[in-house]
mmCIF file of C-alpha atoms (C1' of nucleotides) in Angstrom:
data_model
loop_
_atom_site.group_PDB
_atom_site.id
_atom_site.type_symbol
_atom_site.label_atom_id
_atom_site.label_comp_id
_atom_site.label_asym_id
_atom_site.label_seq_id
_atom_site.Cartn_x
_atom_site.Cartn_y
_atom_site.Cartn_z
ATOM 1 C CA UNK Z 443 -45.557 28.764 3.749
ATOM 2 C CA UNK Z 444 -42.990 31.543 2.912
ATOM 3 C CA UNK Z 445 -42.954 33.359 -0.026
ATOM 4 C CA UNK Z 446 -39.932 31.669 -1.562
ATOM 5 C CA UNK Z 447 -41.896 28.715 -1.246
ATOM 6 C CA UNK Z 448 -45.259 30.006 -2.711
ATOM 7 C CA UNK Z 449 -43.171 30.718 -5.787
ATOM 8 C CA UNK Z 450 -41.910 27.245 -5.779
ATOM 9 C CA UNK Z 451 -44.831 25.503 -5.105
ATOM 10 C CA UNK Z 452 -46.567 27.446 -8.323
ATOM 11 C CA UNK Z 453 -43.743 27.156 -10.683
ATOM 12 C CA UNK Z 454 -43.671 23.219 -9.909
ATOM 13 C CA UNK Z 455 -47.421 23.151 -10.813
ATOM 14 C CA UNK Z 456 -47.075 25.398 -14.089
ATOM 15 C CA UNK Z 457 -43.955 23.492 -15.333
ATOM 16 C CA UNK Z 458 -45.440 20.297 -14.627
ATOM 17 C CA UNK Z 459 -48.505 21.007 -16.381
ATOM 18 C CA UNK Z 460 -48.573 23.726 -19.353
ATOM 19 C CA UNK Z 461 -44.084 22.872 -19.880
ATOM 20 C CA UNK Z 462 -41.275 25.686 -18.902
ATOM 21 C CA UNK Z 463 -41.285 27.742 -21.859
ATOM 22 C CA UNK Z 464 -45.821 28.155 -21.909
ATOM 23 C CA UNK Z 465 -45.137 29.743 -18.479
ATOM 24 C CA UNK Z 466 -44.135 33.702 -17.768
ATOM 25 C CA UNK Z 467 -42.386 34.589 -14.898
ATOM 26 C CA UNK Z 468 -45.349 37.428 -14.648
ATOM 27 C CA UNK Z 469 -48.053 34.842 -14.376
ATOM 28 C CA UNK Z 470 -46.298 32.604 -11.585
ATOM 29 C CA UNK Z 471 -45.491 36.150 -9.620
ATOM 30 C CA UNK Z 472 -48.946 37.031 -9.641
ATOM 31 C CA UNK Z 473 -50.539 33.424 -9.017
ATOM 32 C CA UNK Z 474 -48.125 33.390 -6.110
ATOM 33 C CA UNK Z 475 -49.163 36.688 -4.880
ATOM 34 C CA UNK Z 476 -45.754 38.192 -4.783
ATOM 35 C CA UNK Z 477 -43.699 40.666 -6.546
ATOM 36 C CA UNK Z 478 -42.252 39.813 -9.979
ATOM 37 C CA UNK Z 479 -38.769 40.952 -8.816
ATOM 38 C CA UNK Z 480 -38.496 38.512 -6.116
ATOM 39 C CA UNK Z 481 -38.324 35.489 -8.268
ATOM 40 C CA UNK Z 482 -34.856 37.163 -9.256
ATOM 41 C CA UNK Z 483 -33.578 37.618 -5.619
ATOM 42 C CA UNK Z 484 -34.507 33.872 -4.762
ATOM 43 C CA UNK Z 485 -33.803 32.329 -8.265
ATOM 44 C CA UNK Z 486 -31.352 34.932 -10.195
ATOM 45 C CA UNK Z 487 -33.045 34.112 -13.520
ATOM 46 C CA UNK Z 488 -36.061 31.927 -14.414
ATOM 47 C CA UNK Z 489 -33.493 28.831 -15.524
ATOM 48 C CA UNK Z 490 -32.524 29.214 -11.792
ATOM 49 C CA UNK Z 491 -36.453 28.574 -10.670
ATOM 50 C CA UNK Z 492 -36.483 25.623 -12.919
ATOM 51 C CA UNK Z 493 -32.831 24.252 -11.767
ATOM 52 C CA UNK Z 494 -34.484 24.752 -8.206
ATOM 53 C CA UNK Z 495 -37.079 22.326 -8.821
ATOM 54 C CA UNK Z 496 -34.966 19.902 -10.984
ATOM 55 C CA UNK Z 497 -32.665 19.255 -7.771
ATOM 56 C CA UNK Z 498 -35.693 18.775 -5.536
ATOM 57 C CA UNK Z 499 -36.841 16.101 -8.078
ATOM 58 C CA UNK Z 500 -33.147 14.461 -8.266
ATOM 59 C CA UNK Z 501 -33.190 14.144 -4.489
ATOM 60 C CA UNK Z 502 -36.643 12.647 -4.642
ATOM 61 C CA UNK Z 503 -35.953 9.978 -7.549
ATOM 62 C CA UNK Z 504 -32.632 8.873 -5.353
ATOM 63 C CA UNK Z 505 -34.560 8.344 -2.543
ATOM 64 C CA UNK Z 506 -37.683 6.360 -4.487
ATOM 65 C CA UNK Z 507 -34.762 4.291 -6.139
ATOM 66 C CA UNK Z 508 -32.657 3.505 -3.026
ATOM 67 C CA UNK Z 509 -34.494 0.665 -1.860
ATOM 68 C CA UNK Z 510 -34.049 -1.609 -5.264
ATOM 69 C CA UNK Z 511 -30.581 -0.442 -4.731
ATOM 70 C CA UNK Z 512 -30.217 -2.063 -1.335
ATOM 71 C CA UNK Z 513 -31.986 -4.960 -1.019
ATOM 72 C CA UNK Z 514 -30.549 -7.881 -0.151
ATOM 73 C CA UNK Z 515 -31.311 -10.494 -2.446
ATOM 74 C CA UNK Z 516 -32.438 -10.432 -6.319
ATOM 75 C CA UNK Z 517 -35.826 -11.584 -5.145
ATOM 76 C CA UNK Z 518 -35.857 -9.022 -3.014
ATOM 77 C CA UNK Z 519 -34.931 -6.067 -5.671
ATOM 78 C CA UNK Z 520 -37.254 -7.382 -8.150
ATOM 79 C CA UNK Z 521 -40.409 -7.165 -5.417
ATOM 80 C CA UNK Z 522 -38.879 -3.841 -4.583
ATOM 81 C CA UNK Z 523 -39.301 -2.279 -8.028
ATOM 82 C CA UNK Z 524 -43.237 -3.145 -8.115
ATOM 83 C CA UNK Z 525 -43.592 -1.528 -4.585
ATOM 84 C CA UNK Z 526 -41.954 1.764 -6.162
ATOM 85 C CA UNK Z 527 -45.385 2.154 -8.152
ATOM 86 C CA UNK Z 528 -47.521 1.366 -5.349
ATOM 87 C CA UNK Z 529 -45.638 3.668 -3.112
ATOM 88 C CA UNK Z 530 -45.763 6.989 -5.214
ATOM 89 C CA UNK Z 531 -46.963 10.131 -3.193
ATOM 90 C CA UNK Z 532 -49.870 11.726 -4.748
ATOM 91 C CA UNK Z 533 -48.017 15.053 -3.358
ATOM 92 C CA UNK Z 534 -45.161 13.996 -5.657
ATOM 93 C CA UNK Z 535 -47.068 13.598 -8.744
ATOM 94 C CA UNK Z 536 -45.889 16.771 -10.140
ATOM 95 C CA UNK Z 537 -42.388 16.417 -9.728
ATOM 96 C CA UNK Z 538 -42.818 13.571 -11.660
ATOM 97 C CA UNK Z 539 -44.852 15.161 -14.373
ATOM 98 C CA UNK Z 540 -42.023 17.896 -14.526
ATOM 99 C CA UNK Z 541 -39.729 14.628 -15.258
ATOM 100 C CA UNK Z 542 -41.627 13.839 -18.394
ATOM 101 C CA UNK Z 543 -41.555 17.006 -19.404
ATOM 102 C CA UNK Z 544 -38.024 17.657 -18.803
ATOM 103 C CA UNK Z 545 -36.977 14.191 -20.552
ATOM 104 C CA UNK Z 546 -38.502 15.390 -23.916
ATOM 105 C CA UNK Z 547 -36.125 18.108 -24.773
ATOM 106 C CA UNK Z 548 -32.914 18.547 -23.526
ATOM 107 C CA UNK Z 549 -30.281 15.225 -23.352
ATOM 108 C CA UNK Z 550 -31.465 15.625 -19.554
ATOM 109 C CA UNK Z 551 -29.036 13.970 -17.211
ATOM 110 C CA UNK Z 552 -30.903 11.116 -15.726
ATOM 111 C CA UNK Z 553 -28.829 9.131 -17.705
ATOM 112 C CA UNK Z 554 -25.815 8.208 -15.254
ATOM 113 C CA UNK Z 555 -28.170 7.249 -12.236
ATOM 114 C CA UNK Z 556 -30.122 5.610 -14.974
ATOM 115 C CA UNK Z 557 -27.583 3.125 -15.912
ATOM 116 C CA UNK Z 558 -26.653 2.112 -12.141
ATOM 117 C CA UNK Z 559 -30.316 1.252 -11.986
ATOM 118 C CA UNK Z 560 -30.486 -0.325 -15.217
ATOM 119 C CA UNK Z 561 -27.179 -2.833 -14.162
ATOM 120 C CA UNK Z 562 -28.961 -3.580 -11.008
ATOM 121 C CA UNK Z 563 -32.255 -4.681 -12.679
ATOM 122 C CA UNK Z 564 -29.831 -6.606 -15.010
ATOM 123 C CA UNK Z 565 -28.082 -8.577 -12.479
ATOM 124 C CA UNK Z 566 -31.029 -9.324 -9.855
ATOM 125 C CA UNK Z 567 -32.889 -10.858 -13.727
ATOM 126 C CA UNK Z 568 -29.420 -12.860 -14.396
ATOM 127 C CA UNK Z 569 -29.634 -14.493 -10.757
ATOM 128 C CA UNK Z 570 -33.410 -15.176 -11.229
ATOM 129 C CA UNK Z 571 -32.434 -17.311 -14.352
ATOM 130 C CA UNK Z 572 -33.897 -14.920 -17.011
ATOM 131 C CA UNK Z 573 -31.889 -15.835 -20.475
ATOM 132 C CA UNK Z 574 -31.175 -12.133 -21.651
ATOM 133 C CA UNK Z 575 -30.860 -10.435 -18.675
ATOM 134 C CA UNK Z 576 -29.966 -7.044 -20.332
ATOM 135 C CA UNK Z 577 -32.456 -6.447 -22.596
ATOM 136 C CA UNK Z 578 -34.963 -8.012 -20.386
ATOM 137 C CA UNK Z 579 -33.893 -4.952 -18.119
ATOM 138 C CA UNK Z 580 -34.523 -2.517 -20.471
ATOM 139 C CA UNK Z 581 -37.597 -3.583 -20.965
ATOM 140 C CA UNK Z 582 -38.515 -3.865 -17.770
ATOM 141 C CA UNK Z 583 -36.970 -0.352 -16.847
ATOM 142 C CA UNK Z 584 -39.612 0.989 -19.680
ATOM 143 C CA UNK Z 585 -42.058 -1.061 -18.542
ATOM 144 C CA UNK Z 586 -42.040 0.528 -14.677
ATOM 145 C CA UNK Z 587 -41.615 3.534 -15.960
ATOM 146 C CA UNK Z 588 -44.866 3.807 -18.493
ATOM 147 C CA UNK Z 589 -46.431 2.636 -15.970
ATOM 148 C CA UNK Z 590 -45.570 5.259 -13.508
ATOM 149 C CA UNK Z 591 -46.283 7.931 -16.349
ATOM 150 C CA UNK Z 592 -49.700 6.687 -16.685
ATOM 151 C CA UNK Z 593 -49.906 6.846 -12.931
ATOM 152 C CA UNK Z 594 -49.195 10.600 -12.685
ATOM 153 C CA UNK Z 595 -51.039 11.758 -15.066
ATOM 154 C CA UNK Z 596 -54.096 10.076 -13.523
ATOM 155 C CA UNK Z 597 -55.000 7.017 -16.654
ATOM 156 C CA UNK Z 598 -54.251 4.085 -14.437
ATOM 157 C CA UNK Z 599 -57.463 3.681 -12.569
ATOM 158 C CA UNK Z 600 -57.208 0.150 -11.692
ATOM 159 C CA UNK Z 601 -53.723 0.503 -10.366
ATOM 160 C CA UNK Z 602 -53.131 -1.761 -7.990
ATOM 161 C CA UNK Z 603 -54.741 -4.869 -10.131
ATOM 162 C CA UNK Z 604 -52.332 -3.685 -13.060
ATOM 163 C CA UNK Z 605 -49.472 -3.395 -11.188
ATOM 164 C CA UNK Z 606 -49.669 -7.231 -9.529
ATOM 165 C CA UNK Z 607 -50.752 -8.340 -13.172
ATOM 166 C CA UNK Z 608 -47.044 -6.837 -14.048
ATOM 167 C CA UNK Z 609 -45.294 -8.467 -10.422
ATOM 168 C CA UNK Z 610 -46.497 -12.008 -11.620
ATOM 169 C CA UNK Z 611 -44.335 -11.702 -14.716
ATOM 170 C CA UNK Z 612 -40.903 -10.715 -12.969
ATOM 171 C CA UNK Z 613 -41.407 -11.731 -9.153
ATOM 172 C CA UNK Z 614 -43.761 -14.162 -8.464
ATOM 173 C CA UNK F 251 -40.072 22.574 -52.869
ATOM 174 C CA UNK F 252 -42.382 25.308 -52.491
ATOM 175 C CA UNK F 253 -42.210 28.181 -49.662
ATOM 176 C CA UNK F 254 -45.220 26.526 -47.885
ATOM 177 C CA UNK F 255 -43.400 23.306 -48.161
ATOM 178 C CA UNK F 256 -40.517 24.681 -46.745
ATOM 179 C CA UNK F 257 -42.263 26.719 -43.600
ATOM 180 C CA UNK F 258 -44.373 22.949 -43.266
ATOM 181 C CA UNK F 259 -40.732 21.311 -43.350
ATOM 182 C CA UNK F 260 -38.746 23.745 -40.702
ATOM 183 C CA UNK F 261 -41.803 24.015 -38.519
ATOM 184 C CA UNK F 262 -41.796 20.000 -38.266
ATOM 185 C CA UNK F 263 -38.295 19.759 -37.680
ATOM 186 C CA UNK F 264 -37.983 22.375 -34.936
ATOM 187 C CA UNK F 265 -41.852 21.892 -32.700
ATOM 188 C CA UNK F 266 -40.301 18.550 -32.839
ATOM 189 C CA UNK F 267 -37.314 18.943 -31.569
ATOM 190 C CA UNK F 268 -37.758 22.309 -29.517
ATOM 191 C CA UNK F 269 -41.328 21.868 -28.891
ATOM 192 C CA UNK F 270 -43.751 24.627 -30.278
ATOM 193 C CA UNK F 271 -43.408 27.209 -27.079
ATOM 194 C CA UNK F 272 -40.018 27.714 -27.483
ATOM 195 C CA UNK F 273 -39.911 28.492 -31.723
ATOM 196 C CA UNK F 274 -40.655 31.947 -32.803
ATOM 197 C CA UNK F 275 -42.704 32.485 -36.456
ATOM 198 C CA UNK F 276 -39.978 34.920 -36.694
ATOM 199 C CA UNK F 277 -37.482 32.220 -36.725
ATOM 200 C CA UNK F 278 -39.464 29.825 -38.271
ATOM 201 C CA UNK F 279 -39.634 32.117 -41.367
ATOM 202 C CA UNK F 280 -35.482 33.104 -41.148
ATOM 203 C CA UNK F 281 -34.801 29.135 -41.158
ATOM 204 C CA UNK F 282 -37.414 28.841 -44.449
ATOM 205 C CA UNK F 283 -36.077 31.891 -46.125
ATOM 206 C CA UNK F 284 -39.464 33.594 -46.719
ATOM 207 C CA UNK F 285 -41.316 36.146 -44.965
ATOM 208 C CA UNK F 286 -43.050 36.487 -41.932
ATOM 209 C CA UNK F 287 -46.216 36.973 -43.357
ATOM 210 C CA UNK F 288 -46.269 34.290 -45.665
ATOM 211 C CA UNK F 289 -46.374 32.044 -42.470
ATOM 212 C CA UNK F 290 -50.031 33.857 -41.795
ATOM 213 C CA UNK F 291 -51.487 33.933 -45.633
ATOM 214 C CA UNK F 292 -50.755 30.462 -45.933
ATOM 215 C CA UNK F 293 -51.786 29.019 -42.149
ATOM 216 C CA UNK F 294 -53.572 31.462 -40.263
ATOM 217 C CA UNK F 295 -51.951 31.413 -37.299
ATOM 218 C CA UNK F 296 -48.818 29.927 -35.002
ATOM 219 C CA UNK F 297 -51.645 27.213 -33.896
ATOM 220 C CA UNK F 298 -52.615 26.543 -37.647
ATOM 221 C CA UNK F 299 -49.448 25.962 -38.771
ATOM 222 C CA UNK F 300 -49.925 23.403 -35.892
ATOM 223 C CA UNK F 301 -52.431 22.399 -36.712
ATOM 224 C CA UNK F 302 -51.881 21.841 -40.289
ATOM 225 C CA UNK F 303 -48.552 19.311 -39.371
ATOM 226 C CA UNK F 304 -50.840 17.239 -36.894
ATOM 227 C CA UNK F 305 -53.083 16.387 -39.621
ATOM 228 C CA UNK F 306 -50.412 15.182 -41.734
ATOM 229 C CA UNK F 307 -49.103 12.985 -38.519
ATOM 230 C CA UNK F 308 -52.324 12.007 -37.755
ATOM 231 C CA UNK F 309 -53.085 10.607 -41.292
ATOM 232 C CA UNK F 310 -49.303 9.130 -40.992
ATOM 233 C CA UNK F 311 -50.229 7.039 -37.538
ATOM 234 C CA UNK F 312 -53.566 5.612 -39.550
ATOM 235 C CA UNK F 313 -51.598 4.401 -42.505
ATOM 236 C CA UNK F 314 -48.991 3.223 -39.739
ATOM 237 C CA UNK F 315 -51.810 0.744 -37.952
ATOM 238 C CA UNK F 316 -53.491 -0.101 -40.615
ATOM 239 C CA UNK F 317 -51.888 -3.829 -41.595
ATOM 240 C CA UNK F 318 -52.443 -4.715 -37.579
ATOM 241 C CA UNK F 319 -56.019 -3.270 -37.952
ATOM 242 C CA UNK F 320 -56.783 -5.375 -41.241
ATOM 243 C CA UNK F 321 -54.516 -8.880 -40.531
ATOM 244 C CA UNK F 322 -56.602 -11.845 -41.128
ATOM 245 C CA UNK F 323 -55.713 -13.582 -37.871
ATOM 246 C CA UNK F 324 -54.686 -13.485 -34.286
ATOM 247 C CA UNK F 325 -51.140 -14.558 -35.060
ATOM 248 C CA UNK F 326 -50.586 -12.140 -38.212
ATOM 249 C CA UNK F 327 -51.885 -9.327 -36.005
ATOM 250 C CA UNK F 328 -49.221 -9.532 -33.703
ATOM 251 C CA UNK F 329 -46.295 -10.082 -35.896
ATOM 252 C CA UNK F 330 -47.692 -7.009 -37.694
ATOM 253 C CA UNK F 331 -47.407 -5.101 -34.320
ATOM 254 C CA UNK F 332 -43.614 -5.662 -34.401
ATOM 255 C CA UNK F 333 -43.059 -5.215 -38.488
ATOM 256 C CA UNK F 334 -44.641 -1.594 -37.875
ATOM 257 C CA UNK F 335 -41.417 -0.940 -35.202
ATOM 258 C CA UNK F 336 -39.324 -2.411 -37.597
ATOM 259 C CA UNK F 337 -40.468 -0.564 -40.439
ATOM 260 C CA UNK F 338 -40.618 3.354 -39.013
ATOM 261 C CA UNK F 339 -39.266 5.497 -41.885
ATOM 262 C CA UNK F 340 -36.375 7.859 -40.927
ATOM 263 C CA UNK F 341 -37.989 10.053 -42.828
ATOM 264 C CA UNK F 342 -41.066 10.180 -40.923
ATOM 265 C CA UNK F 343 -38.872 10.423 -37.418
ATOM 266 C CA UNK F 344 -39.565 13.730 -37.045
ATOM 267 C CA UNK F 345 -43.622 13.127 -36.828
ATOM 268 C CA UNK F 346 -42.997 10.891 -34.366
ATOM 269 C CA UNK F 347 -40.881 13.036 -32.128
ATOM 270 C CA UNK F 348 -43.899 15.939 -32.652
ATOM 271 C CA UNK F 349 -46.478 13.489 -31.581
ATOM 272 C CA UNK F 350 -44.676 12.861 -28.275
ATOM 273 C CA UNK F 351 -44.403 16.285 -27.450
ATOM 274 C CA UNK F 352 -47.987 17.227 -28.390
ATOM 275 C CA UNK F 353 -48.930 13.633 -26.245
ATOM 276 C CA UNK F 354 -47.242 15.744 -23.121
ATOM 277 C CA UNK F 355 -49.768 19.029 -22.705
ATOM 278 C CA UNK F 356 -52.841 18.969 -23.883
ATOM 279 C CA UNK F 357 -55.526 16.260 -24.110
ATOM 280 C CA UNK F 358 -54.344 15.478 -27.074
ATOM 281 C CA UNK F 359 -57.111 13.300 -28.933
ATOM 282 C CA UNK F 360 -55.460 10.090 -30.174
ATOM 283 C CA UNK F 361 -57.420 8.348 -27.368
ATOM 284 C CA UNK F 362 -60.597 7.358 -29.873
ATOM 285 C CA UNK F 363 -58.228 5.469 -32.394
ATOM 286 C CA UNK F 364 -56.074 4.122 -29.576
ATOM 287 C CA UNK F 365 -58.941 2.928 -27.796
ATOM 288 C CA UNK F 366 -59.904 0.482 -31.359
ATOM 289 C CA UNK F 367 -55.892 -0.349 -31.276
ATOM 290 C CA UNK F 368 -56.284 -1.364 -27.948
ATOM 291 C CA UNK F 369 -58.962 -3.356 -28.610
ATOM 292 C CA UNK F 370 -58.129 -4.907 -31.300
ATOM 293 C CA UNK F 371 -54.517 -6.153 -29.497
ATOM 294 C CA UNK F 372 -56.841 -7.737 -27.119
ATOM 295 C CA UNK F 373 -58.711 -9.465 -28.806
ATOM 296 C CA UNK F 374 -55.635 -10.973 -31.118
ATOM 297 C CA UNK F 375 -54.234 -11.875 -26.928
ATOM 298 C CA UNK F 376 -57.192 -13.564 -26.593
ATOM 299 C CA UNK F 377 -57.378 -15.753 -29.923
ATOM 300 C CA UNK F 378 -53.450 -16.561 -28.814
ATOM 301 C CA UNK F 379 -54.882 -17.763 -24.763
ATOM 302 C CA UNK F 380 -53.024 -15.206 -22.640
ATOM 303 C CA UNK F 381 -55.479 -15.563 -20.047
ATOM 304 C CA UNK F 382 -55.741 -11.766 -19.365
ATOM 305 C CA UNK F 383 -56.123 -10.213 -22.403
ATOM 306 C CA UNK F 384 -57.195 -6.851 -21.686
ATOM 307 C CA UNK F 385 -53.867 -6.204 -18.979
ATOM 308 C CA UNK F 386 -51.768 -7.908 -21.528
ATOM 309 C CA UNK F 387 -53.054 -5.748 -24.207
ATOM 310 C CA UNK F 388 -52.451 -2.540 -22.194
ATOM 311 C CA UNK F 389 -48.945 -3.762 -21.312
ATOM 312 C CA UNK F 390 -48.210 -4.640 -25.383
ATOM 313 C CA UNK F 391 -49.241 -1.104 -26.130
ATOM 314 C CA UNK F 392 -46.276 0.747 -23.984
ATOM 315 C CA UNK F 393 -43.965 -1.849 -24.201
ATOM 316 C CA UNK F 394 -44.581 -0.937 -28.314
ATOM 317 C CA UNK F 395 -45.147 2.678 -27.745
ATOM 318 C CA UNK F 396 -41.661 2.542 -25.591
ATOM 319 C CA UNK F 397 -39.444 1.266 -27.946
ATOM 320 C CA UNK F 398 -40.769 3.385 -30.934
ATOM 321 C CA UNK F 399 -40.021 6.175 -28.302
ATOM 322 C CA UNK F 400 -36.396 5.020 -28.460
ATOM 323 C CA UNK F 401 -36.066 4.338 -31.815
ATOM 324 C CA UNK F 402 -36.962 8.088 -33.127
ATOM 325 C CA UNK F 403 -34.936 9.287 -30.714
ATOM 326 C CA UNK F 404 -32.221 7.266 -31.399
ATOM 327 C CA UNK F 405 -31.876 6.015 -28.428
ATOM 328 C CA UNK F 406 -32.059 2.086 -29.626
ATOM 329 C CA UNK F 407 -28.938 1.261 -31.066
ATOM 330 C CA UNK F 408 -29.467 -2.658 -31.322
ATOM 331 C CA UNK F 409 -33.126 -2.137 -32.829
ATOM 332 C CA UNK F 410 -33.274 -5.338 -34.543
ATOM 333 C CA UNK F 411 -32.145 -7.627 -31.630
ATOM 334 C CA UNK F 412 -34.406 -5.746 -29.295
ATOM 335 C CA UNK F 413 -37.677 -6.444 -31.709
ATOM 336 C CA UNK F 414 -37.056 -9.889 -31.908
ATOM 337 C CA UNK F 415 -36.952 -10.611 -28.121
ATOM 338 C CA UNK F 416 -40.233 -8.796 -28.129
ATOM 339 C CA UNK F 417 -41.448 -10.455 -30.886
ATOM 340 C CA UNK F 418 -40.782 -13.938 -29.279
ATOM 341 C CA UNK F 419 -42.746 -12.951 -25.877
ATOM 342 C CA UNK F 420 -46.213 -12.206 -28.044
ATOM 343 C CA UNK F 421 -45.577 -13.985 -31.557
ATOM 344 C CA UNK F 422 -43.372 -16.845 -30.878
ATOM 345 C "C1'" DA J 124 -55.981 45.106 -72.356
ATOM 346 C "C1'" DT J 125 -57.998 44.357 -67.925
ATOM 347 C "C1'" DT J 126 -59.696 42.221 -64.281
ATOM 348 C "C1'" DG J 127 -59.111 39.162 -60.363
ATOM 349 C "C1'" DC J 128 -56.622 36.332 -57.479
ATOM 350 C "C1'" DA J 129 -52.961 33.758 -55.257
ATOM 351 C "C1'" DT J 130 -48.246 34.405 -53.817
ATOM 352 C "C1'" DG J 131 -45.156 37.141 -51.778
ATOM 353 C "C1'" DT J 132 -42.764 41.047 -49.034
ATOM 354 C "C1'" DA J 133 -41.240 44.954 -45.772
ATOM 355 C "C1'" DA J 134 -42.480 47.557 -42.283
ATOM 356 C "C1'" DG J 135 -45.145 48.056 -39.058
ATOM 357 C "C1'" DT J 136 -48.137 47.248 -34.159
ATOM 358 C "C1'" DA J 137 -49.508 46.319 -29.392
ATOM 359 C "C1'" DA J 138 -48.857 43.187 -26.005
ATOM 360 C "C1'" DG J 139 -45.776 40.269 -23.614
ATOM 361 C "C1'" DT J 140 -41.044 38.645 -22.313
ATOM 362 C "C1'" DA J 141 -37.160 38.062 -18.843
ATOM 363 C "C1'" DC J 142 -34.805 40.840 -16.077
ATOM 364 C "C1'" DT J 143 -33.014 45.301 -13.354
ATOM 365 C "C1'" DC J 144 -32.985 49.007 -10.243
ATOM 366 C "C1'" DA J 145 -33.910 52.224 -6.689
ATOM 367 C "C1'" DC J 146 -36.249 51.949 -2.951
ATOM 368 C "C1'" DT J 147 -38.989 50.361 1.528
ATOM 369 C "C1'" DT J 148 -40.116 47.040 5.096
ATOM 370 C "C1'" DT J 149 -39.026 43.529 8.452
ATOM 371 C "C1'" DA J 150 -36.645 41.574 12.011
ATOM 372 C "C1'" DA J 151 -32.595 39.850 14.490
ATOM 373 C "C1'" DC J 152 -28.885 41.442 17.415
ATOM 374 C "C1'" DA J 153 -24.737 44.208 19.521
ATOM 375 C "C1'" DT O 511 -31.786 51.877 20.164
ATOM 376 C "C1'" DG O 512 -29.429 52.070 16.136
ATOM 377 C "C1'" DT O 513 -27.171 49.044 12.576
ATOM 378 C "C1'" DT O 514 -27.295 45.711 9.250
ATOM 379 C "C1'" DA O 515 -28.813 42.413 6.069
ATOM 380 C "C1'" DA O 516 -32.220 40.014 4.049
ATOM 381 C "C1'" DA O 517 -36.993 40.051 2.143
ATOM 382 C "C1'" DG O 518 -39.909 42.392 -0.626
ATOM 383 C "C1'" DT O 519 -41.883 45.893 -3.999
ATOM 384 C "C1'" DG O 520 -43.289 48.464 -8.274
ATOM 385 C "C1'" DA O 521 -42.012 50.803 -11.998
ATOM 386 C "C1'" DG O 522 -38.981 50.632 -15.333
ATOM 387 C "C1'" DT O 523 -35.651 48.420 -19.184
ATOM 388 C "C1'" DA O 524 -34.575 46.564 -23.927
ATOM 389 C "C1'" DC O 525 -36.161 43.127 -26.581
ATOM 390 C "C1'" DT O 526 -39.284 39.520 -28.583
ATOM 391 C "C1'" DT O 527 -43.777 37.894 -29.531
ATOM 392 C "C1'" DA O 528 -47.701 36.715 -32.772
ATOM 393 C "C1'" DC O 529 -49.985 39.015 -35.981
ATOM 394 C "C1'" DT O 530 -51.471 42.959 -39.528
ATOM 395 C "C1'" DT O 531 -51.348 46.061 -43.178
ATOM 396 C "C1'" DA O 532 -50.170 48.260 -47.443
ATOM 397 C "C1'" DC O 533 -48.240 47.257 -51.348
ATOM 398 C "C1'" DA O 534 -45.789 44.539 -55.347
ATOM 399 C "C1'" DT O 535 -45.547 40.661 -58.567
ATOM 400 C "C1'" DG O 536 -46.830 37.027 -61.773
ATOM 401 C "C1'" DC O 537 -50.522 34.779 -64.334
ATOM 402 C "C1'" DA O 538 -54.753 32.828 -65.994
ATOM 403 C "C1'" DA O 539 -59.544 33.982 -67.688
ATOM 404 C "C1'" DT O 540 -62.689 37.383 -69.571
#
DNA sequence: ATTGCATGTAAGTAAGTACTCACTTTAACA
DNA sequence: TGTTAAAGTGAGTACTTACTTACATGCAAT
């Protein structure tokens, strides 16, 4: 593990747990074992750090959404999605965390990738005969993703049970 | 409106919006038009001024559950769950938007009271034969938690339409 | 009248903040 | 082997932070 990525890999965990603004760029230096100045030759400023980490998350999200995206039948994209919370990384959980906390404040640009997903949920519903298909995707799209809050932050114990209690209702 | 109000009044506003690491006392007390110091005579601290608003919200979410809480039967319980999204006060939006940052970090103790809410939502899903009450109960409370969510944060533009296709999957 | 007390302020303080700068070390390569 | 560029440091910068202190004002009760 480099340096660069010490800093990284501490910055994730702070952010993801105590929020960007609790955290000094002192206390990640030191927990990382490295020279306050260096964060500013990797990162430029501490935004930079954070903007860092935000494109690593983007990159992951794409890739955790890609397979609703592509599957072949409605069916199929509607199993997909349930599979998504199964499938999270425990090694990911903070990236996700960071999410939340992201989400809060700023307008946060998840919104365009968002919508794609949202239209897809909307039109594998409409071909498996649910009446409002759009608002039923909404409410699925907050359902899967309450569910993978609760997930990362460790209060879904009986996960698995929880999650095929949910699959009955939109893929059985 | 006295200072204290108005210190209580721009605190809520901006720990809501901004979240409390990122607002100053200093700029607390500009926004308020008062001193600095009146911010400690009257609260203590940064954390008891904190403190002081989460009291006020916490009283505010009691009041909130109360009719679901009290509702004679199964059926009245769970139309009351949807009344209580229909009914948020603008007014109040801004206690709403605190708790979900405070909900982030910390602990944050609203588990006892959610944990008789809970129960008491699955026991109304019982009285109305959803055979897994307990699941569906979980599931009602952040599919209801969700949308209030979007509603403070304005992110629910057809509120009414949205309630009522809840409404009709738990209170038909 | 005088005490006491809550409300209020202006001007501090020490510690912490993000960030910079002059400098040294490391290591690949012509 | 000497050059070069990146990686890395530690001590500084100007500024902000939460909080304190000394003092002023109004006002009710003795």
């Amino acid at each position: 593990m480099t340096k660069k990525e010490r800093i990284l890999s501490v910055a994730l965990y702070r952010f993801a747990h105590e929020g960007y603004n609790a955290v000094s760029t002192a206390s990640i230096a030191k927990e990382a074992e490295v020279s306050e100045g260096l964060i500013f030759k990797h990162f430029k400023s501490k935004q930079g750090l954070l903007d860092t980490l935000r494109e690593e998350l983007e990159s992951k999200m794409a890739a955790k959404v890609q397979p609703v995206m592509e599957a072949a039948t409605a069916a199929e994209a509607l199993h997909l999605v349930f599979d998504l919370l199964l499938n999270v990384d425990p090694v990911d959980f903070n990236y996700w965390r960071l999410q939340y906390q992201l989400k809060l404040n700023e307008a946060y640009e998840g919104h365009r990738s968002a919508q794609l997903y949202l239209d897809r949920l909307s039109w594998a519903l409409q071909e498996s005969g649910f009446p409002e298909p759009e608002m039923e995707a909404q409410l699925l799209f907050e359902i899967v993703d309450s569910a993978l809050k609760r997930i990362v932050f460790e209060e879904l114990p009986e996960k698995e049970k929880y999650i095929e209690f949910l699959r009955k209702k939109y893929a059985p």
